[in-house]
PDB file of C-alpha atoms in Angstrom:
ATOM      1  CA  UNK A   1      48.734  54.249   1.818  1.00 58.00           C
ATOM      2  CA  UNK A   2      46.001  51.681   1.133  1.00 62.00           C
ATOM      3  CA  UNK A   3      43.459  51.906   3.951  1.00 80.00           C
ATOM      4  CA  UNK A   4      42.124  48.431   3.230  1.00 92.00           C
ATOM      5  CA  UNK A   5      45.544  46.699   3.419  1.00 93.00           C
ATOM      6  CA  UNK A   6      47.013  45.048   6.490  1.00 94.00           C
ATOM      7  CA  UNK A   7      50.424  43.378   6.680  1.00 90.00           C
ATOM      8  CA  UNK A   8      50.782  40.524   9.147  1.00 91.00           C
ATOM      9  CA  UNK A   9      54.395  39.908  10.191  1.00 88.00           C
ATOM     10  CA  UNK A  10      54.332  36.643  12.224  1.00 89.00           C
ATOM     11  CA  UNK A  11      56.410  33.479  12.213  1.00 87.00           C
ATOM     12  CA  UNK A  12      53.826  31.145  13.759  1.00 90.00           C
ATOM     13  CA  UNK A  13      51.466  30.114  11.005  1.00 91.00           C
ATOM     14  CA  UNK A  14      48.542  29.493  13.330  1.00 95.00           C
ATOM     15  CA  UNK A  15      48.686  32.855  14.913  1.00 95.00           C
ATOM     16  CA  UNK A  16      49.158  34.473  11.465  1.00 94.00           C
ATOM     17  CA  UNK A  17      45.954  32.601  10.275  1.00 96.00           C
ATOM     18  CA  UNK A  18      44.070  33.936  13.333  1.00 97.00           C
ATOM     19  CA  UNK A  19      45.049  37.514  12.615  1.00 96.00           C
ATOM     20  CA  UNK A  20      44.319  37.005   8.908  1.00 97.00           C
ATOM     21  CA  UNK A  21      40.737  35.748   9.660  1.00 97.00           C
ATOM     22  CA  UNK A  22      39.930  38.543  12.017  1.00 97.00           C
ATOM     23  CA  UNK A  23      41.320  41.206   9.799  1.00 97.00           C
ATOM     24  CA  UNK A  24      39.656  39.939   6.664  1.00 96.00           C
ATOM     25  CA  UNK A  25      36.284  39.752   8.509  1.00 96.00           C
ATOM     26  CA  UNK A  26      36.812  43.350   9.422  1.00 95.00           C
ATOM     27  CA  UNK A  27      37.156  44.126   5.627  1.00 96.00           C
ATOM     28  CA  UNK A  28      40.951  44.237   5.215  1.00 96.00           C
ATOM     29  CA  UNK A  29      42.954  42.628   2.392  1.00 95.00           C
ATOM     30  CA  UNK A  30      45.859  40.936   4.149  1.00 95.00           C
ATOM     31  CA  UNK A  31      49.216  39.541   3.389  1.00 91.00           C
ATOM     32  CA  UNK A  32      51.441  37.556   5.801  1.00 90.00           C
ATOM     33  CA  UNK A  33      55.221  37.498   5.798  1.00 87.00           C
ATOM     34  CA  UNK A  34      57.560  35.841   8.166  1.00 81.00           C
ATOM     35  CA  UNK A  35      61.077  36.758   7.168  1.00 73.00           C
ATOM     36  CA  UNK A  36      62.921  40.022   7.641  1.00 68.00           C
ATOM     37  CA  UNK A  37      63.889  40.838   4.071  1.00 73.00           C
ATOM     38  CA  UNK A  38      60.362  40.233   2.881  1.00 74.00           C
ATOM     39  CA  UNK A  39      58.919  42.570   5.499  1.00 75.00           C
ATOM     40  CA  UNK A  40      60.973  45.595   4.115  1.00 75.00           C
ATOM     41  CA  UNK A  41      60.366  44.565   0.522  1.00 78.00           C
ATOM     42  CA  UNK A  42      56.600  44.666   1.131  1.00 76.00           C
ATOM     43  CA  UNK A  43      56.849  48.026   2.920  1.00 73.00           C
ATOM     44  CA  UNK A  44      58.606  49.489  -0.112  1.00 75.00           C
ATOM     45  CA  UNK A  45      56.147  48.081  -2.642  1.00 79.00           C
ATOM     46  CA  UNK A  46      52.829  48.716  -0.869  1.00 78.00           C
ATOM     47  CA  UNK A  47      52.349  50.689   2.341  1.00 80.00           C
ATOM     48  CA  UNK A  48      49.857  48.979   4.747  1.00 84.00           C
ATOM     49  CA  UNK A  49      47.349  50.905   6.854  1.00 88.00           C
ATOM     50  CA  UNK A  50      47.860  48.374   9.656  1.00 88.00           C
ATOM     51  CA  UNK A  51      50.798  46.196  10.548  1.00 86.00           C
ATOM     52  CA  UNK A  52      50.550  43.299  13.052  1.00 89.00           C
ATOM     53  CA  UNK A  53      54.235  42.721  14.040  1.00 85.00           C
ATOM     54  CA  UNK A  54      55.731  39.820  16.040  1.00 83.00           C
ATOM     55  CA  UNK A  55      59.194  39.011  14.873  1.00 75.00           C
ATOM     56  CA  UNK A  56      62.344  38.873  17.022  1.00 76.00           C
ATOM     57  CA  UNK A  57      64.885  41.473  16.043  1.00 75.00           C
ATOM     58  CA  UNK A  58      62.511  43.870  14.363  1.00 73.00           C
ATOM     59  CA  UNK A  59      61.171  46.722  16.414  1.00 76.00           C
ATOM     60  CA  UNK A  60      57.944  48.649  15.782  1.00 76.00           C
ATOM     61  CA  UNK A  61      59.998  51.828  15.618  1.00 81.00           C
ATOM     62  CA  UNK A  62      62.097  50.361  12.681  1.00 76.00           C
ATOM     63  CA  UNK A  63      58.973  49.538  10.804  1.00 72.00           C
ATOM     64  CA  UNK A  64      57.565  53.022  11.402  1.00 74.00           C
ATOM     65  CA  UNK A  65      60.750  54.676  10.084  1.00 77.00           C
ATOM     66  CA  UNK A  66      60.576  52.484   6.904  1.00 70.00           C
ATOM     67  CA  UNK A  67      56.927  53.360   6.347  1.00 66.00           C
ATOM     68  CA  UNK A  68      57.466  57.090   6.655  1.00 68.00           C
TER      69      UNK A  68
END
């Protein structure tokens, strides 16, 4: 797990940009995805330390199961 990596899962580009700015100011490297298949692909390739999640149909519990 990379403690400097945050994954932003958000469909609204303006909200995603807001999260990205705040997290990068806090020292995180960020990546933003907005589609279900890409979320799981990123989780398998690089485990984030922090996930900001706001997508219909994807629960936080499902993301936690995939990360573990």
